mmCIF file of C-alpha atoms in Angstrom:
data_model
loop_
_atom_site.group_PDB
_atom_site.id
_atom_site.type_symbol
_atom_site.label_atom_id
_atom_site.label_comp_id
_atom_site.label_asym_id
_atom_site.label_seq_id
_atom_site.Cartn_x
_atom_site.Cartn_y
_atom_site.Cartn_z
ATOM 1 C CA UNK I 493 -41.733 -47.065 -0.746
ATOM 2 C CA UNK I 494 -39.372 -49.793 -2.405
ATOM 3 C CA UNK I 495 -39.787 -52.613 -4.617
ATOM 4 C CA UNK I 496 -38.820 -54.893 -1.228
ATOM 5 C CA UNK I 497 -42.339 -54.410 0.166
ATOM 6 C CA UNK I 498 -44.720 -52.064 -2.165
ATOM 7 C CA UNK I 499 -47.559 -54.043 -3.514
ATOM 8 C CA UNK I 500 -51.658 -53.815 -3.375
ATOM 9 C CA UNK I 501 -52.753 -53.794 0.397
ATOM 10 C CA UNK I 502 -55.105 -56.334 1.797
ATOM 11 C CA UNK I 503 -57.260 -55.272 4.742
ATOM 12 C CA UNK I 504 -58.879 -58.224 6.675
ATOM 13 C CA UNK I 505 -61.034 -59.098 9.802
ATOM 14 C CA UNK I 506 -60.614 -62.660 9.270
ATOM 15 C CA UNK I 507 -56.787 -63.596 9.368
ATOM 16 C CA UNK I 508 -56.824 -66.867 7.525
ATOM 17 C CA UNK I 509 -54.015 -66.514 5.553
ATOM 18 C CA UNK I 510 -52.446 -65.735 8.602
ATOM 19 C CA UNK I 511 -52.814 -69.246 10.564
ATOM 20 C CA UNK I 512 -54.979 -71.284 8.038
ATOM 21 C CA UNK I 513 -58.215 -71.167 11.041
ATOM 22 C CA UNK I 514 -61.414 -69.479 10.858
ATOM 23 C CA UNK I 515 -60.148 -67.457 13.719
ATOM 24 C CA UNK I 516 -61.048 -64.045 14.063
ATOM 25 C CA UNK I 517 -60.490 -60.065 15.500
ATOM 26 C CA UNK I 518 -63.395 -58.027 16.269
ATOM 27 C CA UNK I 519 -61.559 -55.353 17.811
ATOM 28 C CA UNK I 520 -58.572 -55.614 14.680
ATOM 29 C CA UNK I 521 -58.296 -54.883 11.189
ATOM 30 C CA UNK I 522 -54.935 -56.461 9.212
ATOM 31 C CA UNK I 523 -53.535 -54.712 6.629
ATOM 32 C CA UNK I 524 -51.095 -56.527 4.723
ATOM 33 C CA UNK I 525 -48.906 -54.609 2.056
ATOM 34 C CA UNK I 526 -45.906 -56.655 0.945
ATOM 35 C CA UNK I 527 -43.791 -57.889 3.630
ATOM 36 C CA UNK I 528 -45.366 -54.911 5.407
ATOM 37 C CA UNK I 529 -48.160 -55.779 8.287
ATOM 38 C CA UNK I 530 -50.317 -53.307 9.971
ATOM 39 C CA UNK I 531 -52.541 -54.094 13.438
ATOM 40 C CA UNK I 532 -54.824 -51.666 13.152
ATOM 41 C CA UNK I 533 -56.768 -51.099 16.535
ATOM 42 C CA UNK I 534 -60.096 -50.523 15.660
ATOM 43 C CA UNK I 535 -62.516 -49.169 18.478
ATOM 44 C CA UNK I 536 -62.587 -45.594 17.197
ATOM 45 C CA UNK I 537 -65.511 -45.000 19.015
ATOM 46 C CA UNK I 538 -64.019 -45.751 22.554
ATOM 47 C CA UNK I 539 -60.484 -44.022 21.243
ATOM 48 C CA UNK I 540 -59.373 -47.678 20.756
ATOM 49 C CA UNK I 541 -59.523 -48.031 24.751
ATOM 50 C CA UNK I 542 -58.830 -52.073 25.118
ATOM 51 C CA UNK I 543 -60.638 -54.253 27.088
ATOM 52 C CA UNK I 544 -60.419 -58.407 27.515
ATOM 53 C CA UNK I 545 -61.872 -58.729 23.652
ATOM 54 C CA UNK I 546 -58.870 -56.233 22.381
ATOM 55 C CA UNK I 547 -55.975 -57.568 24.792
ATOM 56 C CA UNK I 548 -56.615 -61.192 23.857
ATOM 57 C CA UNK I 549 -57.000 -60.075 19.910
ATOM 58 C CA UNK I 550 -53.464 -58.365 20.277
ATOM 59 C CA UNK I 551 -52.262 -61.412 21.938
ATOM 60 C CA UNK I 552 -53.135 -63.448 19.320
ATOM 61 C CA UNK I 553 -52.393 -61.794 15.790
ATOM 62 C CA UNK I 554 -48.741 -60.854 17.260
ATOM 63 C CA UNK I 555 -48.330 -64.427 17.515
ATOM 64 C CA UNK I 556 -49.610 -65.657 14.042
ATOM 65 C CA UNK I 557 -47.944 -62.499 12.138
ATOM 66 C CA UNK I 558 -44.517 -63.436 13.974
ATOM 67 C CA UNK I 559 -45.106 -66.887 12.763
ATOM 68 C CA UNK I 560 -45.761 -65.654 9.300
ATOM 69 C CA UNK I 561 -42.504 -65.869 7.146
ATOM 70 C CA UNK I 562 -43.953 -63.293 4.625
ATOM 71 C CA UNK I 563 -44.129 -60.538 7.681
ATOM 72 C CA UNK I 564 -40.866 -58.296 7.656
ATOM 73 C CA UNK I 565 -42.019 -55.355 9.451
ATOM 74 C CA UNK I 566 -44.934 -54.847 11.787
ATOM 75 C CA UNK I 567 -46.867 -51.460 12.734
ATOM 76 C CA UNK I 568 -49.024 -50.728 15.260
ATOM 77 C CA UNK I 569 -52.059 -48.364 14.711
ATOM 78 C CA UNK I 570 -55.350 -47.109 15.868
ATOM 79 C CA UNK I 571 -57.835 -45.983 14.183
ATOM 80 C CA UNK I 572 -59.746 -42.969 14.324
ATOM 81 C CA UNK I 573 -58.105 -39.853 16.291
ATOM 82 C CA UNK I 574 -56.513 -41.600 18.635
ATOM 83 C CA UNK I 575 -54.205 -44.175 19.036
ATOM 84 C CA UNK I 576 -55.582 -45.333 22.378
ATOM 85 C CA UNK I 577 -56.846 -44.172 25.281
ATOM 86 C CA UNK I 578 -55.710 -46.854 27.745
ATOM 87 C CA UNK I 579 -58.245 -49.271 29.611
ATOM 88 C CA UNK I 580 -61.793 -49.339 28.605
ATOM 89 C CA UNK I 581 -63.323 -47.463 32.051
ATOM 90 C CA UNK I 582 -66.360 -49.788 31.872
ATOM 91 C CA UNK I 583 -63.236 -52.525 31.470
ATOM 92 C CA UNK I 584 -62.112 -51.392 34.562
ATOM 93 C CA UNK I 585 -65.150 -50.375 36.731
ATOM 94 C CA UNK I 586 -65.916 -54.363 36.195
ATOM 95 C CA UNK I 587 -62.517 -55.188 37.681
ATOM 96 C CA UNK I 588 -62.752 -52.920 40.766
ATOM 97 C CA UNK I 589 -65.445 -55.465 41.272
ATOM 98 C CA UNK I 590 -63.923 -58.688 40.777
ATOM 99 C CA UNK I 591 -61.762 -60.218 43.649
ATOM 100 C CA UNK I 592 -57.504 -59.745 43.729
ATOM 101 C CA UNK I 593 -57.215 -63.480 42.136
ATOM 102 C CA UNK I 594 -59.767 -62.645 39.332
ATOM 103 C CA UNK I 595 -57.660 -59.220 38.491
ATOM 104 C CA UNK I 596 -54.434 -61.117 38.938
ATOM 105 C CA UNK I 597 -55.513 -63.019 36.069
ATOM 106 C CA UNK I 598 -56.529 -59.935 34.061
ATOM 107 C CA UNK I 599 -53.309 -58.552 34.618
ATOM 108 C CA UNK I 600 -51.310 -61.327 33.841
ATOM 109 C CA UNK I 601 -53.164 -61.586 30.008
ATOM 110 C CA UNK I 602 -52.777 -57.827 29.608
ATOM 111 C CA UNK I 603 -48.653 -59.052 30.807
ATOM 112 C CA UNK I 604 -48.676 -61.641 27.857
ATOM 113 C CA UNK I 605 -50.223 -59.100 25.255
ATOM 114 C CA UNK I 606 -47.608 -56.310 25.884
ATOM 115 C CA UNK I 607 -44.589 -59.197 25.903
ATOM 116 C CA UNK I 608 -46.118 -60.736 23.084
ATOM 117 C CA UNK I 609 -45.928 -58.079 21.271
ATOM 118 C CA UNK I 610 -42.617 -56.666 22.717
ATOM 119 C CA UNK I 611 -40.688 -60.114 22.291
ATOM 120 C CA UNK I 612 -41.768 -60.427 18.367
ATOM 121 C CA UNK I 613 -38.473 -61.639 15.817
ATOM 122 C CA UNK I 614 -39.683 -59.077 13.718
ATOM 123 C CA UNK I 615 -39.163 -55.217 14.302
ATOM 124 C CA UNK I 616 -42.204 -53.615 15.240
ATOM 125 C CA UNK I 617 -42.834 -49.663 14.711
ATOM 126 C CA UNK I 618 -45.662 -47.898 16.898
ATOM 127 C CA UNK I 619 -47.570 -45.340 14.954
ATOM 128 C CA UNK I 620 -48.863 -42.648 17.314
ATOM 129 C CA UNK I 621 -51.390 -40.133 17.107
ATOM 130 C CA UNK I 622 -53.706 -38.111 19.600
ATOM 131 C CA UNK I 623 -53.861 -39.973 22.954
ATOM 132 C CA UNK I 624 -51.802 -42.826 23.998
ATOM 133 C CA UNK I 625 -52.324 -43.007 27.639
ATOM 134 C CA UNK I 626 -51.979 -45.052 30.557
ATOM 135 C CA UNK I 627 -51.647 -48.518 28.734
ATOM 136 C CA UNK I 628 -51.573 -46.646 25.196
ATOM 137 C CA UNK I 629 -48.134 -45.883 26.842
ATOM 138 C CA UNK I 630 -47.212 -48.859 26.785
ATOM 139 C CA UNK I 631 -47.821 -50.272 24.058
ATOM 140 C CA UNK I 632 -45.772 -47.417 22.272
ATOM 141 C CA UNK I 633 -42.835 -48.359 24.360
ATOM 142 C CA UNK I 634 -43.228 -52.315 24.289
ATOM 143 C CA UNK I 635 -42.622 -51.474 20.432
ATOM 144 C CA UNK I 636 -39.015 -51.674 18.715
ATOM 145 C CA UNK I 637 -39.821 -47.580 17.619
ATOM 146 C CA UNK I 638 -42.327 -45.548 17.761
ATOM 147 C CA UNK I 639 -43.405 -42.300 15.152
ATOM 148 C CA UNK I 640 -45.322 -40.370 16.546
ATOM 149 C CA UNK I 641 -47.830 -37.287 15.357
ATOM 150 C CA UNK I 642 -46.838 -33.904 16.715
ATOM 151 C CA UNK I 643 -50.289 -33.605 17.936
ATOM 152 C CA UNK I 644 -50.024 -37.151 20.080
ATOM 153 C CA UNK I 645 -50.332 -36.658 24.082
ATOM 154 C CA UNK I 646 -48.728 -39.348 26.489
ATOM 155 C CA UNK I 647 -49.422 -40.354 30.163
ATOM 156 C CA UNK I 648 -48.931 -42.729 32.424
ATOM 157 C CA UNK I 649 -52.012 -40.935 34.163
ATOM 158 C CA UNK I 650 -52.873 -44.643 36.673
ATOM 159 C CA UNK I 651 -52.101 -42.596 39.826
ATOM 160 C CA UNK I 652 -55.342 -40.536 38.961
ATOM 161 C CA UNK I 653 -57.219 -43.534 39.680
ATOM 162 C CA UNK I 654 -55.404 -45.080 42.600
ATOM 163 C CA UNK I 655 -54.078 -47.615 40.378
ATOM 164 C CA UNK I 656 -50.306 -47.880 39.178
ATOM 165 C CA UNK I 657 -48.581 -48.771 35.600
ATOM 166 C CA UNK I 658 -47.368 -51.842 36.948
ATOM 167 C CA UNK I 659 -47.531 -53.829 34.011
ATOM 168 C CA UNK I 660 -46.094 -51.605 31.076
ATOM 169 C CA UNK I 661 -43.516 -50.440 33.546
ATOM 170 C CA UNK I 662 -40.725 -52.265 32.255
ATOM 171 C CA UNK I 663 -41.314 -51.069 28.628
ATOM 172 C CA UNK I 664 -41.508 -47.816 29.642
ATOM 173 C CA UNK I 665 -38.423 -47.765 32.073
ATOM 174 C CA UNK I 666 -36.920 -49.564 28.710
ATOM 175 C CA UNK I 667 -37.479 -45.983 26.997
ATOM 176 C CA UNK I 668 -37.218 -43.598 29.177
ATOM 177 C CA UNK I 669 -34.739 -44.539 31.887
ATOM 178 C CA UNK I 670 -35.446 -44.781 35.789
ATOM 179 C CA UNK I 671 -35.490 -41.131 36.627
ATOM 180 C CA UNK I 672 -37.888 -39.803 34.498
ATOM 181 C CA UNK I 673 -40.628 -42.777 35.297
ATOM 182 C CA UNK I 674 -40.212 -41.462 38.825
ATOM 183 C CA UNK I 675 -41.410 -38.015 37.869
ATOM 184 C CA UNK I 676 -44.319 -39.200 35.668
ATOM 185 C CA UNK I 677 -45.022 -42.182 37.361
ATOM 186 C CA UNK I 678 -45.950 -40.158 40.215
ATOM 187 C CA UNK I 679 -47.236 -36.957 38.614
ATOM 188 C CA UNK I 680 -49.291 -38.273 35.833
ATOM 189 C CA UNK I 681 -48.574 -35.200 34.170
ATOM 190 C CA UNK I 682 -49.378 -35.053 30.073
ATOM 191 C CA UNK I 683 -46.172 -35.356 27.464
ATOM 192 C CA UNK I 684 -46.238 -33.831 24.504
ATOM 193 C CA UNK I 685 -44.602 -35.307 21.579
ATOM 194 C CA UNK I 686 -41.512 -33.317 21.570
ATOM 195 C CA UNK I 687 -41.034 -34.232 25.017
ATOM 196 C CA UNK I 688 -41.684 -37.896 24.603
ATOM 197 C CA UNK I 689 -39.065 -37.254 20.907
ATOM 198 C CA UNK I 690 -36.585 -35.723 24.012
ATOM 199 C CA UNK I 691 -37.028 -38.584 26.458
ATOM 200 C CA UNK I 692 -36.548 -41.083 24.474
ATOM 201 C CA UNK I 693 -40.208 -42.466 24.299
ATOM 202 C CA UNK I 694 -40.377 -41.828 20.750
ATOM 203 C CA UNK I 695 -37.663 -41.948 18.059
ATOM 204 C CA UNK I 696 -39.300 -39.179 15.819
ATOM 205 C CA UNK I 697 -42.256 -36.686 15.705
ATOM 206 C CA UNK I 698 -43.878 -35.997 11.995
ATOM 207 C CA UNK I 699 -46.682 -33.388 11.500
ATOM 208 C CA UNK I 700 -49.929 -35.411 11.013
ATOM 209 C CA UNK I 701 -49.834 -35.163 7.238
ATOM 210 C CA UNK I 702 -46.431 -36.280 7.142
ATOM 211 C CA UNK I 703 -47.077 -39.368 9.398
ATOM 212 C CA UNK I 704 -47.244 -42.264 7.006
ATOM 213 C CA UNK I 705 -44.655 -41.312 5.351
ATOM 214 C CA UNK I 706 -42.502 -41.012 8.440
ATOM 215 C CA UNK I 707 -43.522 -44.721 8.869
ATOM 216 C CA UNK I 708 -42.820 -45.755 5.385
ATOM 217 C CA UNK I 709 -39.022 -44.243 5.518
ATOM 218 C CA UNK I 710 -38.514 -46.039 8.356
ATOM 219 C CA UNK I 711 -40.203 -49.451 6.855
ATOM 220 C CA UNK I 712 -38.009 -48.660 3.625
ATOM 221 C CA UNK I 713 -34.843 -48.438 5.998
ATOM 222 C CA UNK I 714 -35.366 -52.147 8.305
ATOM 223 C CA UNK I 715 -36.454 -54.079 4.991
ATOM 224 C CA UNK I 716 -33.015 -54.063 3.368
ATOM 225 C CA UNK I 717 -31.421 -55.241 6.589
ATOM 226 C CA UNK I 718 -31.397 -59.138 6.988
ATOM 227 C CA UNK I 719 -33.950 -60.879 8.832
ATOM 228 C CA UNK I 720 -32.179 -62.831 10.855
ATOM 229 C CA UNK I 721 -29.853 -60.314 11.091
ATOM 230 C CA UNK I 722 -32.018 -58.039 12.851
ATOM 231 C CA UNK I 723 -33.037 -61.053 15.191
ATOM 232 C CA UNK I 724 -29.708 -61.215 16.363
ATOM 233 C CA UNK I 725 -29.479 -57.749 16.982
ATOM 234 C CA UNK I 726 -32.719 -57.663 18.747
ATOM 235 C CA UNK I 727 -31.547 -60.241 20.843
ATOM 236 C CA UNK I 728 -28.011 -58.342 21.420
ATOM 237 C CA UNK I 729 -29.697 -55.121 22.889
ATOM 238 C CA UNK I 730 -31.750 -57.364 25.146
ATOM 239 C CA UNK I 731 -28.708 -59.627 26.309
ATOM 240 C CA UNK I 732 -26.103 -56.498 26.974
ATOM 241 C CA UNK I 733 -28.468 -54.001 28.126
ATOM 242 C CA UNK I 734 -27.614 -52.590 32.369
ATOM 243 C CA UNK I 735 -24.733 -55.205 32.558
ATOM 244 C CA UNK I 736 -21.161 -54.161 33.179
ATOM 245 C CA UNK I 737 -18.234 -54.111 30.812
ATOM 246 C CA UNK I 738 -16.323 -56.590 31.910
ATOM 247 C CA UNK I 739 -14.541 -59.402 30.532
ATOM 248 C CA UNK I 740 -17.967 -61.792 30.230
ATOM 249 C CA UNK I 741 -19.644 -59.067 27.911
ATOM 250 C CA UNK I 742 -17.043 -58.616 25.567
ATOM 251 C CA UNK I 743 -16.144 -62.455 25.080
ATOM 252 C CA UNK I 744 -19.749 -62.810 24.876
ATOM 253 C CA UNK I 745 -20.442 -60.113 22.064
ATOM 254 C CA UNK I 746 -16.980 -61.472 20.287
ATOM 255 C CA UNK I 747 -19.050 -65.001 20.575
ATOM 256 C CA UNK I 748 -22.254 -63.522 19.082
ATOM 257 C CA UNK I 749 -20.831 -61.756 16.080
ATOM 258 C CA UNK I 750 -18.158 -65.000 15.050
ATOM 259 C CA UNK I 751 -21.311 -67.111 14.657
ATOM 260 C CA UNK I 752 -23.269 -64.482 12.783
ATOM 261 C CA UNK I 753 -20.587 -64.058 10.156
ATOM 262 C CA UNK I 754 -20.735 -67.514 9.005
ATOM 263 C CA UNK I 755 -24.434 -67.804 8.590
ATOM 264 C CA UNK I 756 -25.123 -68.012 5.198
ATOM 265 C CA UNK I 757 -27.248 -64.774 5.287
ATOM 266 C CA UNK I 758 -23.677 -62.685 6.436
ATOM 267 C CA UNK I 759 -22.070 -64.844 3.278
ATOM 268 C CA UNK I 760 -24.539 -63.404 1.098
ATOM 269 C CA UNK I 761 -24.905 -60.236 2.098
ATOM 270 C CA UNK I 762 -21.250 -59.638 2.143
ATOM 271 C CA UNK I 763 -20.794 -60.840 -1.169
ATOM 272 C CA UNK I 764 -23.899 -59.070 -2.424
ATOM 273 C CA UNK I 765 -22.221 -55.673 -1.415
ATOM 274 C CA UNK I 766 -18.860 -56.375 -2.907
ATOM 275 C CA UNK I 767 -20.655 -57.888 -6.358
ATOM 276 C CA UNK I 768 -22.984 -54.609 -6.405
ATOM 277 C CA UNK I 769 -26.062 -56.848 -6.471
ATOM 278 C CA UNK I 770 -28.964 -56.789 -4.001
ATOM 279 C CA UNK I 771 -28.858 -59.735 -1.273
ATOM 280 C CA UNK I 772 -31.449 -62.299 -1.566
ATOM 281 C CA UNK I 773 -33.856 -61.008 1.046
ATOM 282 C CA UNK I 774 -34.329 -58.047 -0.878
ATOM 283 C CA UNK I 775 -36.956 -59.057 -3.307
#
């Protein structure tokens, strides 16, 4: 831990110092250390399986801690063993009920959550341990980076049920390319963490004890970058990712990085490395 973000954490149900409401999570806990925030699922006793009450909470504190100035860096936990299970089976056994509109709209708010979370200005780090499957999957991959436990299992185990990972398909593809979705796509079979590590589903496997402070060295590593900075970038990956190499990409990049250098976050930090000094946003 560095100076940029260390400091005494706060752990809250009720986020006002988030948006200034009375508003809210009974399936969250916030943890707020520094410039450091931590969504911490909290259904241990379901494996933090989500349901409407957990999709709509995600939904929501994404949005107020990307709003939040003081937020650098935001992790995504579960508590308990697991990091979660997927769907909540009682979840879903009430929407095998419910007619294709009513599930449409279902869908389309657990859609929202994972871009939500996936579209935040602010890097986001998945911390992974025992089960993420099915939509525990996803919400790995809709993350900047994930760490993940060597213990931690993956799936994208929907066939089982006759269903599909429609909707965290694109974050998944995102990590692990087209060809392997086909294989587990179709097999459902369980990944291990050194073959999500290989596959690009996870940037790094720790041994349980060593977890946190895999997250922390990578928290310690994004905090002296600049914010908007890393905004930019964010936005670069998204903008030049599948598209050829023509002559539209590279007048485009030349575009992006001639307008970054005279932002007065590029002045600084360039003179803050040639003065020896730390740049402003390092605090």
């Amino acid at each position: 831990m560095t100076e940029t973000f260390v400091g005494d954490a706060t752990k809250v149900k009720n986020c006002d110092w988030i948006t200034g409401s009375t508003k809210t999570y009974p399936s969250l806990e916030i943890e707020r250390t520094g410039v450091l925030a931590t969504i911490w699922m909290n259904r241990p006793q379901v494996f933090n399986a989500f349901d409407e009450t957990l999709i709509a909470d995600l939904t929501h504190a994404c949005a107020a801690l990307d709003a939040d100035p003081g937020v650098r860096v935001l992790v995504l936990g579960g508590r308990g063993r697991h990091f979660s299970a997927g769907a909540d089976l009682n979840w879903m056994k009430r929407a095998s009920t419910c007619s294709q509109e009513e599930n449409l709209q279902d869908a389309r708010r657990f859609a929202d959550m994972l871009r939500q979370l996936s579209e935040m200005s602010k890097p986001t780090i998945a911390r992974v341990q025992g089960m993420a499957l099915g939509g525990g999957t996803g919400l790995a991959a809709a993350c900047d980076m994930a760490v993940a436990s060597s213990d931690a299992v993956f799936s994208t185990s929907e066939v089982r049920f006759g269903i599909i990972p429609a909707v965290i398909s694109p974050y998944v593809i995102r990590a692990i390319g087209a060809r392997q979705a086909l294989r587990y796509f179709q097999s459902s079979e369980s990944i291990s963490a050194d073959r999500a590590l290989a596959i690009g589903l996870v940037n790094e496997v720790r041994s349980p004890d060593q977890l946190d402070a895999g997250i922390a060295e990578l928290v310690q590593a994004l905090v002296v970058g600049g914010p908007l900075a890393q905004v930019a970038a964010k936005e670069l990956v998204k903008s030049v990712t599948g598209r050829p190499l023509d002559a539209t990409v590279v007048e485009e990049t030349a575009q992006r990085i001639s307008r970054q250098r005279t932002t007065a976050e590029a002045r600084d930090g360039i003179s803050a490395f040639l003065e020896k000094r730390k740049p402003a946003w390092v605090s």
